[in-house]
Each structure stands twice: as structure tokens, then as C-alpha cells.
Coordinates of C-alpha atoms in Angstrom, one line a residue:
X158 CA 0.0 0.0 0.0
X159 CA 1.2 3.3 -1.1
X160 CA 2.1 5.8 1.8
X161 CA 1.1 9.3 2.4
X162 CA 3.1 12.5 2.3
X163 CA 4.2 14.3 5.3
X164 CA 3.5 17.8 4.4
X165 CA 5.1 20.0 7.6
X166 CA 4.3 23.6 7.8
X167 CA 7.3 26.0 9.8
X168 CA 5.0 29.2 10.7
X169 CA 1.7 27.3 11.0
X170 CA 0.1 30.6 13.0
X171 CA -0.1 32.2 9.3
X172 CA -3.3 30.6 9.5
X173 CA -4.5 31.9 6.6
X174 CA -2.0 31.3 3.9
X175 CA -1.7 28.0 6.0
X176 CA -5.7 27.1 5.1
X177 CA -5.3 28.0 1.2
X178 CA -2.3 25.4 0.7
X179 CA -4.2 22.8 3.1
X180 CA -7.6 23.3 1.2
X181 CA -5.3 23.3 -1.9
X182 CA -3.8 20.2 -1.2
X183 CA -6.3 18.2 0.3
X184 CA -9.2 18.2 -2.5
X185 CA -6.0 16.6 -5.1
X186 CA -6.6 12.9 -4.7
X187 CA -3.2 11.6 -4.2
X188 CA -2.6 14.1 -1.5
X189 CA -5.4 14.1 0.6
X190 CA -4.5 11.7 3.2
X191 CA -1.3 13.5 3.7
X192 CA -0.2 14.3 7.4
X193 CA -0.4 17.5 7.8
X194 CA 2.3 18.6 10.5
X195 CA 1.6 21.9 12.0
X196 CA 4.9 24.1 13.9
X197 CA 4.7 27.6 15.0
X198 CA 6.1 29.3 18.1
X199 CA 3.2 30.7 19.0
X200 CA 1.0 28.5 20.9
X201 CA -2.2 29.7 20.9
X202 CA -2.0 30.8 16.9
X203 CA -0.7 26.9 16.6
X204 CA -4.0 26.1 18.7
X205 CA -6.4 28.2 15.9
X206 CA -3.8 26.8 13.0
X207 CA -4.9 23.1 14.2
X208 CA -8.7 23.6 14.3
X209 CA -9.0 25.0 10.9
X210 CA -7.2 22.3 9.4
X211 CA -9.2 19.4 11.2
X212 CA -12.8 21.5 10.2
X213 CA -11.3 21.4 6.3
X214 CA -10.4 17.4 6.9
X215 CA -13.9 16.9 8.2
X216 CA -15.7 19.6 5.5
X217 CA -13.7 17.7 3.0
X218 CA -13.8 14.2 4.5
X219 CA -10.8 12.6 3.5
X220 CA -8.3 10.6 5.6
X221 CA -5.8 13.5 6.0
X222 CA -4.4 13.8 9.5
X223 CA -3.2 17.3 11.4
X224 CA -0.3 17.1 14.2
X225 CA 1.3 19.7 16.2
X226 CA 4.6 20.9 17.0
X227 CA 6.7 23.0 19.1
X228 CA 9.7 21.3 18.3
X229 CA 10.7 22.3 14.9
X230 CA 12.8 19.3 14.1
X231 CA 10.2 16.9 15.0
X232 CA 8.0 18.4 12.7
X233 CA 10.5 18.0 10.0
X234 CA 11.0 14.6 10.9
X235 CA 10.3 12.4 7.7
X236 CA 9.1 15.1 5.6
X237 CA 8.2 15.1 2.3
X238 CA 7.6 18.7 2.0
X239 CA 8.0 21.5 3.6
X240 CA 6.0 24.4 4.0
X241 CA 7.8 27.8 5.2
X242 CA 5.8 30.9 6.0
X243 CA 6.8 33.2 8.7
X244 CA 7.8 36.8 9.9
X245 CA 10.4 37.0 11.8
X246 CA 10.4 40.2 14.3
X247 CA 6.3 40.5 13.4
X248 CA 4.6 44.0 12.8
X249 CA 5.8 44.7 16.3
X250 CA 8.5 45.4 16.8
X251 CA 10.7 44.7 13.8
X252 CA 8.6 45.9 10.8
X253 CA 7.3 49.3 12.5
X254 CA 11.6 49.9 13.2
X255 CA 11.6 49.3 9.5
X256 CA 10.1 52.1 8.8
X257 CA 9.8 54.7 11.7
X258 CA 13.6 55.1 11.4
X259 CA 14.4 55.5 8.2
X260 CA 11.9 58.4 8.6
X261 CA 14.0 60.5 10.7
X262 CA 16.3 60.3 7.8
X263 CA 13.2 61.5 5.1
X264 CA 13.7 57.9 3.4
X265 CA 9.6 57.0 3.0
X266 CA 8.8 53.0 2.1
X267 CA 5.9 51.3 0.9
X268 CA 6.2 47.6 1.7
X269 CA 9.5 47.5 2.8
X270 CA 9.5 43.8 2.7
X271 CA 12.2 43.1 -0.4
X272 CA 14.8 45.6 -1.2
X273 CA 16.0 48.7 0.3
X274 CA 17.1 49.1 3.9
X275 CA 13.6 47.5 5.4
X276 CA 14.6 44.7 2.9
X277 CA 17.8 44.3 3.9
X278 CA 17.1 44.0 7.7
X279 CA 14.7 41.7 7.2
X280 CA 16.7 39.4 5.0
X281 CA 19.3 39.7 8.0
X282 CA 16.9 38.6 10.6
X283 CA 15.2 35.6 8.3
X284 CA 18.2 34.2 6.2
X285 CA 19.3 32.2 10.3
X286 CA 16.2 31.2 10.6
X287 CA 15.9 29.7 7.5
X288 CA 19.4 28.3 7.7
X289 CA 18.5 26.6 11.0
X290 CA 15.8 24.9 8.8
X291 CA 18.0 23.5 6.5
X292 CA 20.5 22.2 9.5
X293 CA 17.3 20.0 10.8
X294 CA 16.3 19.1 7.2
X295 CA 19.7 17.5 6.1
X296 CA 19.4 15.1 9.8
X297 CA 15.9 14.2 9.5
X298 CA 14.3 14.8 6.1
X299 CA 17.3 15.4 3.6
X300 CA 15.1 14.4 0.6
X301 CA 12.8 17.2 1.3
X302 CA 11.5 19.8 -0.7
X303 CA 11.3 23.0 0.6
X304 CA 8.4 25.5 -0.6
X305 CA 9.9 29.0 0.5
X306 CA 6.5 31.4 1.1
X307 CA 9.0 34.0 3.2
X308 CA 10.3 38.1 2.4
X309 CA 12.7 38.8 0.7
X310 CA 12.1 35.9 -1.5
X311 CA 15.6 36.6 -3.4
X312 CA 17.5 37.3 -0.8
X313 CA 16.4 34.0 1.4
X314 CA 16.8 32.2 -2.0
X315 CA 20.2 33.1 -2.8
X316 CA 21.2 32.9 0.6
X317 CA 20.1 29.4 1.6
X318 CA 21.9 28.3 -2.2
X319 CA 25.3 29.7 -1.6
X320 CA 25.1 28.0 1.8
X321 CA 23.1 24.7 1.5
X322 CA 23.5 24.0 -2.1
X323 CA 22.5 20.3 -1.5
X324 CA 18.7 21.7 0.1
X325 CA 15.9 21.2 -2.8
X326 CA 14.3 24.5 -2.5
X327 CA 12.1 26.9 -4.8
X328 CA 11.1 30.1 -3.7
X329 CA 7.2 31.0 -4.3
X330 CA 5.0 34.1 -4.8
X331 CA 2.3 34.4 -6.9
X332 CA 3.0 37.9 -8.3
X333 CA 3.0 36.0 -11.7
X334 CA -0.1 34.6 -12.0
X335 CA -1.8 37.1 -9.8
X336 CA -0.4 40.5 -11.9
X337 CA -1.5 38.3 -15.0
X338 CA -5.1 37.9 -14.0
X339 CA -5.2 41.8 -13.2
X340 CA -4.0 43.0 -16.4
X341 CA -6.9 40.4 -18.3
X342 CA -9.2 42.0 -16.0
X343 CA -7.9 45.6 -17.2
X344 CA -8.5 44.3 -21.2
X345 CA -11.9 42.4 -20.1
X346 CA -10.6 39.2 -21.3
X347 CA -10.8 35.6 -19.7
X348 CA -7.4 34.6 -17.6
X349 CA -8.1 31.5 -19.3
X350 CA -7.2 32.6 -22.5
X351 CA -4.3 34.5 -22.0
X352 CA -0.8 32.9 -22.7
X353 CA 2.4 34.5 -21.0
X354 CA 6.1 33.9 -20.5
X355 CA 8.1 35.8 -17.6
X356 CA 11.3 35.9 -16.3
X357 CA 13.8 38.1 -14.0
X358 CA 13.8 38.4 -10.3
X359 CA 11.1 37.8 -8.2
X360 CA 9.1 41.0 -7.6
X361 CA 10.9 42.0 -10.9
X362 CA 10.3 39.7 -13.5
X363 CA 8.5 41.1 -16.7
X364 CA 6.2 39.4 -19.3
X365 CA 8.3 38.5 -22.2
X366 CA 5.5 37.7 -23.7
X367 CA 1.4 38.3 -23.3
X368 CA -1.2 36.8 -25.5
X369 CA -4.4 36.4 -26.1
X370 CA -5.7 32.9 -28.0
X371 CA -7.7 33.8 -31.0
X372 CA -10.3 32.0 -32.5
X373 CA -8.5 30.3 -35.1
X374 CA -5.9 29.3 -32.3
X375 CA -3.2 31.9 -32.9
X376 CA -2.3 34.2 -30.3
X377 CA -2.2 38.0 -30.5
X378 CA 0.4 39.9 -28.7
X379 CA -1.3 42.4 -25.7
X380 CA 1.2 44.7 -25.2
X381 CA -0.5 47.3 -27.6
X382 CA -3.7 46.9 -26.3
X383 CA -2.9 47.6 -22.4
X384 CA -0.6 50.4 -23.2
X385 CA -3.5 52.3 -25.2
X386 CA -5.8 51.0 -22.3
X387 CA -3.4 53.0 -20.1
X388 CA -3.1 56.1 -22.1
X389 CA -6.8 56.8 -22.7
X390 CA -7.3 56.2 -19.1
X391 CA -9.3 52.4 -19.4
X392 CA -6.4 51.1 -17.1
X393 CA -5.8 49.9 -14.4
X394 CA -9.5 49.4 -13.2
X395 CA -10.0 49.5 -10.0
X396 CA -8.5 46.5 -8.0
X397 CA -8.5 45.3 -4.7
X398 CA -7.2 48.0 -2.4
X399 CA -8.2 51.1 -2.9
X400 CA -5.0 53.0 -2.0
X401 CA -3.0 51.2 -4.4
X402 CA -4.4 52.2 -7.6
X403 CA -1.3 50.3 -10.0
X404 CA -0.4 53.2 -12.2
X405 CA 3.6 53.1 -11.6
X406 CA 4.1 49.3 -13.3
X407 CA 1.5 51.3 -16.2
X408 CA 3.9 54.2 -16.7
X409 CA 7.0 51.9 -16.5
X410 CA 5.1 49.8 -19.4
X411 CA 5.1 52.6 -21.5
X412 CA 9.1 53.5 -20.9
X413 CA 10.5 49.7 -21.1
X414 CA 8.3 47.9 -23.0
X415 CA 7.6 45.4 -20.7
X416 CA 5.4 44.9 -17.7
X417 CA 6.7 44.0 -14.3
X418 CA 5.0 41.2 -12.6
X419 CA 4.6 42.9 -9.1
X420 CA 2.6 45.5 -7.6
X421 CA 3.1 49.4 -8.1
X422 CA 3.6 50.1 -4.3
X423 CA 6.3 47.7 -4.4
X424 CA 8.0 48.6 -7.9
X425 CA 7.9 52.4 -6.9
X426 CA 10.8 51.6 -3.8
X427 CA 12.7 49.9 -5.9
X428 CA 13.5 52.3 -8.0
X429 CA 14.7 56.4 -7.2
X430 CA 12.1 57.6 -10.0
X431 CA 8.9 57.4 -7.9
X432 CA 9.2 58.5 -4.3
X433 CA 11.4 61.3 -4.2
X434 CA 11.8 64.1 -1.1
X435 CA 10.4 67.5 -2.4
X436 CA 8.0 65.9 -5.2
X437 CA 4.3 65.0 -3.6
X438 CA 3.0 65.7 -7.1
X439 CA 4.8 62.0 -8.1
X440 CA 3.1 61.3 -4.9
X441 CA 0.1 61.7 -6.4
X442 CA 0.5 61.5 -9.7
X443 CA 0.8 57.6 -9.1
X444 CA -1.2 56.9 -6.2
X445 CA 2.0 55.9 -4.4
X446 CA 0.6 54.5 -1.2
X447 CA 3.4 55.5 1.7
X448 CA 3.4 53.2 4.3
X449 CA 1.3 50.4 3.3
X450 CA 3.1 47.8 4.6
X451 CA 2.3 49.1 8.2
X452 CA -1.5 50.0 7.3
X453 CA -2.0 46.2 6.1
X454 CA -0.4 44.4 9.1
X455 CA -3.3 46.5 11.2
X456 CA -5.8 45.4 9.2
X457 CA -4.9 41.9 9.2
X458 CA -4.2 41.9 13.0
X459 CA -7.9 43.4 13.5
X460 CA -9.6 40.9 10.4
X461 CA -7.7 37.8 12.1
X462 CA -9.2 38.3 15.5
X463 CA -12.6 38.3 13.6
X464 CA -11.5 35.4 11.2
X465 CA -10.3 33.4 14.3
X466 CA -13.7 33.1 16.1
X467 CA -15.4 32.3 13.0
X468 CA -13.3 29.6 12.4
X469 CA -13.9 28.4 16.1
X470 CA -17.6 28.2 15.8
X471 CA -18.0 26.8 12.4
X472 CA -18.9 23.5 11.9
X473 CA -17.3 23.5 8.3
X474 CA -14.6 25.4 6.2
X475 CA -16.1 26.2 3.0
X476 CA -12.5 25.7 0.8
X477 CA -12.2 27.5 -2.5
X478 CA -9.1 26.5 -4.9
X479 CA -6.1 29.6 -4.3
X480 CA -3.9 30.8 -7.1
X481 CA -0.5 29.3 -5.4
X482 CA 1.9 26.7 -6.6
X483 CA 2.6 24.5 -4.0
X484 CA 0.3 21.9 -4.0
X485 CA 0.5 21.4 -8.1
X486 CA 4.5 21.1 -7.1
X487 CA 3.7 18.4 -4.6
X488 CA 1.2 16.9 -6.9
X489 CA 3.2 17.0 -9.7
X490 CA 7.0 15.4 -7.4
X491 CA 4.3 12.5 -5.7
X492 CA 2.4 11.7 -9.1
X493 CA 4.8 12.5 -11.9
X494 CA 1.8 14.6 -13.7
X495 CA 3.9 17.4 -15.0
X496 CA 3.0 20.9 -14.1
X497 CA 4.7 24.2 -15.0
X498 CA 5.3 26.6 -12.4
X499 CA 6.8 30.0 -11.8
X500 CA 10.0 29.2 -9.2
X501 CA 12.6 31.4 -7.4
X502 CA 16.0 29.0 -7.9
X503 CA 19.6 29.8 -8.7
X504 CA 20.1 31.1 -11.6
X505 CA 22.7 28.4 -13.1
X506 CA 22.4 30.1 -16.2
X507 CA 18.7 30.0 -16.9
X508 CA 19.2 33.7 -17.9
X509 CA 22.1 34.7 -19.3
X510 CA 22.5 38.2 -18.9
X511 CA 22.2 37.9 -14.8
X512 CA 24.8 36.3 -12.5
X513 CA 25.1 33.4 -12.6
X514 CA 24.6 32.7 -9.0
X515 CA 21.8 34.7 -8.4
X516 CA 18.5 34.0 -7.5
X517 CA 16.3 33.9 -10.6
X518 CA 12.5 33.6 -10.8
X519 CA 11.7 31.1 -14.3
X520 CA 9.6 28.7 -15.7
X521 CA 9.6 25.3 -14.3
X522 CA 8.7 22.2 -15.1
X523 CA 7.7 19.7 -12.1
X524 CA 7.3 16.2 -12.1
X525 CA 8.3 13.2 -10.3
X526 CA 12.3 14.2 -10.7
X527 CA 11.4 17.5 -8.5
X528 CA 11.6 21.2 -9.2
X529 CA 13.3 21.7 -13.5
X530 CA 14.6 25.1 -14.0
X531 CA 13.6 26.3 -17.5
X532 CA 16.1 28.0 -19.9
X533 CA 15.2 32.1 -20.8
X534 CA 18.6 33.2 -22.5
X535 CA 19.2 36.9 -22.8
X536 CA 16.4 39.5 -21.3
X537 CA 16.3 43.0 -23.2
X538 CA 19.1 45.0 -22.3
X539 CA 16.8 47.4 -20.5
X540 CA 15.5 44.8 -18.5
X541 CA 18.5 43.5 -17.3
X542 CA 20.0 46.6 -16.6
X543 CA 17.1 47.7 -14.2
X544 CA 16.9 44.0 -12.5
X545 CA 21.0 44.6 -11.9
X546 CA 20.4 47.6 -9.8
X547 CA 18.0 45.2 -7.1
X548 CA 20.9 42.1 -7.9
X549 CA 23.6 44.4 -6.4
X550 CA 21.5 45.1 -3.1
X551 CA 20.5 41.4 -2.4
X552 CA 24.2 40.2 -4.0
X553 CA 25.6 42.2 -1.0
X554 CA 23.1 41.2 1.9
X555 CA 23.6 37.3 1.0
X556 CA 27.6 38.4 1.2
X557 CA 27.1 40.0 4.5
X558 CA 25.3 36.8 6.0
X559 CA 28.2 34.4 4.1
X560 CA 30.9 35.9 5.6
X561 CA 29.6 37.7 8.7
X562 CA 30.9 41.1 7.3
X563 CA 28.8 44.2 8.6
X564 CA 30.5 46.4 6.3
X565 CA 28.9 44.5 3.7
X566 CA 25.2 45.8 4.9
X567 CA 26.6 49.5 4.1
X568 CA 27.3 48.5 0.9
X569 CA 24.1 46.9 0.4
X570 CA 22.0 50.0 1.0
X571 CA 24.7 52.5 -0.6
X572 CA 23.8 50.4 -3.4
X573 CA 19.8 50.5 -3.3
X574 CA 18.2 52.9 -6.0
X575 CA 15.7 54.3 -3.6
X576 CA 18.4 54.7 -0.7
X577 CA 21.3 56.8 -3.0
X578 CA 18.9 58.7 -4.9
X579 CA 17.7 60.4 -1.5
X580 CA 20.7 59.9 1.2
X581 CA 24.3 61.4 1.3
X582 CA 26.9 58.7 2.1
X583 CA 27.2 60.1 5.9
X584 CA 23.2 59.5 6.2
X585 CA 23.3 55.5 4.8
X586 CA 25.9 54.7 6.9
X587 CA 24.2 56.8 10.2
X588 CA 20.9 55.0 9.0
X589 CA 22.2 51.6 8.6
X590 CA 23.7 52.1 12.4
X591 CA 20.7 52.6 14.0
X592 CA 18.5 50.3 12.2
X593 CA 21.0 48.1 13.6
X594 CA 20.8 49.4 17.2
X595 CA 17.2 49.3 17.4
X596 CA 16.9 45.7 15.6
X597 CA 19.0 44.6 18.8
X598 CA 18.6 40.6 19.4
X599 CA 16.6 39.9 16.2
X600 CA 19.6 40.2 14.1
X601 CA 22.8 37.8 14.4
X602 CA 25.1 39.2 17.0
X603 CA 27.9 39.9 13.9
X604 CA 25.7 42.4 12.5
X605 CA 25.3 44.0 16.0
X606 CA 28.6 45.0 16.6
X607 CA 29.5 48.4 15.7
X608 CA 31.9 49.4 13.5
X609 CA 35.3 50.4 14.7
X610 CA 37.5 51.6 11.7
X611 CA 36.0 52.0 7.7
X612 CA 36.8 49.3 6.0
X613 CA 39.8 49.2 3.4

């Protein structure tokens, strides 16, 4: 008789994103009497973790069983998959530090979550964490895959490949599917008949290509059609958040050709041509939405405590199919039915005009030999050029972490686009100290330790 998966999720208390890959996972046949093994720190969000899954098992009724951890390596223990979904630091204290001090500086942030100094720190306080994970996975479940949900997706993904190259890994957002259904929205055409390609970085991968299927079966390139739906004001349409109205990746269509797979509040910090000290006609010229980041995290505290209670006094979890990859990958490595994802992996030369050891987001094709890396070749000069400029930020932060080099996280944000375009030298380097300072304990003690002399 066949066995089950053990599907372990490390930061079960993100209860939400935890019930989409569950429900995802448990209506695919040959999944759904996995074990599903539940870890988080936090006991009581473990407690509210464990009861949704057990309402889907029963609303679902399949032989699928939930367990709970405290004990990270016993959860990993015989894994077939792994789940990773955290925050390390929360809203409190660590991401409000993110941005309340670069403030005192003028240096404004959206989301904070990828690049520029917020990015940074956070990659400094997950990459451990995430390094610890790979420590328990080569003793107890070395065959693993690991499905990487966690911010900054390149940084983490770069980071746990220079250091545990023998860890099967894939970073995973769903900018690409998701920006892809917005822009079929924008054109009032089905998602189901569009056809894309993308590549670059995650958060900055563009649509090589974006089609429409004809009638006759051919496809029609879109690019025409969304940048006149731009221009005489058609697009974007109105999307979910109101305060984000997605005109930045619009503009940017018009001056590279391409369009970026994610959002506008995130594209406008990574660049130093949206948010700019003196200029609140950019502001709101774009509908740049300062701050997000923080306003969302409130919101989701205050929805959860609501969500929570619901979930306590239902007696079923209605479960509705999500728009993430990671239970067609496990589908796809348990079955061998071959899936195509888009995956954050070493680069290896899957695009040839970015390092080679970076972490590139591609095509993939999954299937019973695991997680396959698609070849893209050369992106358009222009392209590349703008994805080198994030590269050089996250190229330094995974060097900082390697080699336990503080200097290293002044280079990184002396290097961000958003960072040099508004800061002299004397402010990064002022900036990057007391980020430091008031990060304390959540970062490694090597990246506490104040500078004594500039580097060479």
C-alpha cells in the first residue's frame, strides 16, 4: 500500500495562507490523506492553526491527518515537503523599526518587505532562521523539498543556495499569476485565455511575452492593447485596495516595453524615480501608497481576531481552490503529472544576462524528478540593466550573512536605488547604524557590533 506525504508547515500561525495550501492540497486525490504537521512558536496561533485544518479534513472528508509541534525538528521529521511561512520580528517590533527610522532620515517605504534598507534587515533577521531549517532538514528529512512562502524571496533564495546547495528548494510568490489575471481583467478578457512567459527576479520579473488565444488558435500579442488602455485612461480598473491604484508598473510599461510582474507600491521603492523628497505631485501622480506595509499588518491583525472566532464556531470550512503553486508542485514530485510553475532558484544560467549565482525567478517544469529550471537566454538590455540595480543590493546582503561582514550591509544600502537617490553617504551609513541598534537581538550578534574603523 502506497504511503502518504508528510506535508510540515514551519509558521503554521499564518493561519490563513496555511488554510489556502491545506484546502489546496487536500481536494488533489493523491494528497489528501497526507499528514499535515503543523509548527509555530506561538502556541495559541498553533491552537487556531490546528482547528482549521481538522474543520477542512472533516468539511472535505478525506483521511488526512493534522499534528502539532513546538519542536521544529520533530516536525520536519520524515518530511516530504515542507512548508515555510513566517515573519520574523512581526509588525511589532521589527517591521514598525523598518520604517519609523528610516523616517528620521526623510527615506519614506511602501512595503519595505524586499529591497532597500527595510529589505535588507529583514533578509538579516530571516536568512538564520531559515538556515536553521536547512540544518534540521539535512538530519531528518534530507530528501525534502522546501516550498519557501517567506520576504525577501531573493534574498532568502540566494542565501540558503550559496550555503546549503544540497537543500531542494524553490522560492514561491504568486505575483505572476496574480499580476497576469489583473491585467486580463484591465482588457476584459478571460485569464483562461491568455498565454504568458516571464522571467527576472522575483518581484521584478517582466512578461516577455502576453497573449491572447484567437479563434483560429493563434495568439495576439497584448502589449498594444494595455498600453493604449493606459493612455486613454481604461487602465488599471480598480483592484482590490483602494490605496493602491497600479499606475507606476502602467507608466513603466510605457518607458520599457515590458510589464513587471509585481505591484506598483512595491515597484515604486525599488527604483529612485517614484518616491522622491520635495515631489508630492509624483506622490500623487501615481497613487504611491506611503506606508502600506504598516497599514495592512493592522488590518490583518484586527480581520484575524474576527477570522479566528469564526473559524472556532463553524462547523465546516467552506475551501475554494487559491492561485498558489505549492500543491500542483507536490502533486506533480508525488504523481509525476507534469505541471509548470513559476519558481525562485539559482540562476545556473537560466538567464544569461544575470549572475550566474543569483536567484532567478523562471519557468519550471515539475514532475516526479522534482523542481526543472527552465532555460530564458538573454532578457532585453533594458531589462536587465534595471533588475541589476535590485541584484547588487541582495548580492551584497547574502555576502554579509556568508561571511559575517557588517561592512557589507553599508554596501548593500549605498547600493539601493531608492536609498542613494535620496541619502548622502554620511546619512546611509548613520541610517544603517541605528537600524542596527534598534533591531538589537533579532539580528545575528555579527551584524550588532558596531563598526570600529572603515573598512579598506
Amino acid at each position: 500500500m502506497a504511503r502518504n506525504p508528510k506535508i510540515t508547515f514551519i509558521g503554521a500561525g499564518s493561519t490563513v495562507f496555511m488554510k489556502n495550501i491545506v484546502g489546496d492540497v487536500l481536494q488533489r486525490p493523491a494528497l489528501s490523506g497526507a499528514t499535515i504537521a503543523l509548527m509555530d512558536v506561538n502556541p495559541q496561533r498553533l491552537e487556531e492553526s490546528a482547528i482549521v485544518v481538522n474543520k477542512l479534513i472533516a468539511t472535505l472528508g478525506v483521511k488526512a491527518k493534522a499534528e502539532t509541534y513546538s519542536d521544529q525538528r520533530k516536525a520536519l521529521s520524515g518530511a516530504d515537503f515542507i512548508v515555510v511561512a513566517f515573519q520574523i520580528g512581526g509588525y511589532e517590533p521589527c517591521t514598525v523599526t523598518d520604517f519609523e527610522v528610516p523616517k528620521k532620515y526623510g527615506l519614506r517605504q511602501t512595503i519595505a518587505d524586499t529591497l532597500g534598507v527595510g529589505g535588507i534587515m529583514r533578509g538579516l533577521r530571516t536568512v538564520p532562521h531559515l538556515w536553521n531549517i536547512c540544518e534540521d532538514m539535512l538530519a531528518v528529512c534530507p530528501e525534502a523539498i522546501m516550498l519557501q512562502y517567506v520576504n525577501p524571496m531573493a534574498i532568502n533564495t540566494w542565501a540558503i543556495a550559496e550555503k546549503y546547495p544540497q537543500i531542494k528548494q524553490v522560492g514561491l510568490c504568486h505575483s505572476v499569476q496574480g499580476t497576469a489575471m489583473e491585467l486580463a481583467h484591465d482588457l476584459d478578457l478571460p485569464y483562461e485565455e491568455i498565454r504568458y512567459r516571464s522571467a527576472g527576479i522575483n518581484h521584478m520579473a517582466f512578461y516577455l511575452k502576453f497573449e491572447h488565444r484567437q479563434s483560429d488558435g493563434s495568439y495576439r500579442n497584448l502589449y498594444p492593447d494595455l498600453v493604449r488602455a493606459y493612455r486613454e485612461g481604461r487602465a488599471p480598473k480598480p483592484g482590490w485596495n483602494p490605496r493602491c491604484p497600479n499606475k507606476v508598473r502602467y507608466e513603466m510599461l510605457t518607458r520599457l516595453g515590458y510589464f513587471v510582474t509585481e505591484s506598483s507600491e512595491h515597484f515604486a521603492e525599488y527604483t529612485p524615480y517614484f518616491i522622491k523628497d520635495g515631489r508630492p505631485d509624483l506622490i500623487e501622480k501615481y497613487g504611491i501608497p506611503l506606508d502600506e506595509y504598516p497599514k495592512r499588518c493592522i488590518e490583518q491583525i484586527e480581520g484575524w481576531k474576527r477570522q479566528a472566532e469564526a473559524y472556532r464556531s463553524a462547523e465546516r470550512i467552506e475551501v475554494e481552490e487559491s492561485k498558489e503553486y505549492a500543491s500542483s508542485i507536490m502533486n506533480s514530485v508525488w504523481t509525476g503529472e507534469p505541471s509548470v510553475i513559476y519558481g525562485n532558484v539559482r540562476n545556473n544560467g537560466c538567464i544569461t544576462s544575470l549572475p550566474f549565482d543569483c536567484a532567478a525567478e523562471v519557468p519550471c517544469l515539475v514532475d516526479a524528478s522534482g523542481i526543472q529550471p527552465t532555460f530564458i537566454g538573454d532578457l532585453p538590455p533594458q531589462l536587465t540593466a534595471l533588475i541589476r540595480t535590485n541584484i547588487n543590493v541582495q548580492e551584497l546582503t547574502v555576502r554579509a550573512l556568508m561571511s559575517e561582514n557588517r561592512e557589507h550591509i553599508y554596501h548593500a544600502a549605498m547600493m539601493d536605488p531608492h536609498t542613494a537617490a535620496e541619502l548622502d553617504l554620511d546619512q546611509i551609513w548613520s541610517l544603517v547604524d541605528d537600524m542596527l541598534a534598534a533591531h538589537g537581538d533579532w539580528l545575528p550578534a555579527w551584524a550588532r557590533t558596531r563598526r570600529q574603523t572603515q573598512a579598506a
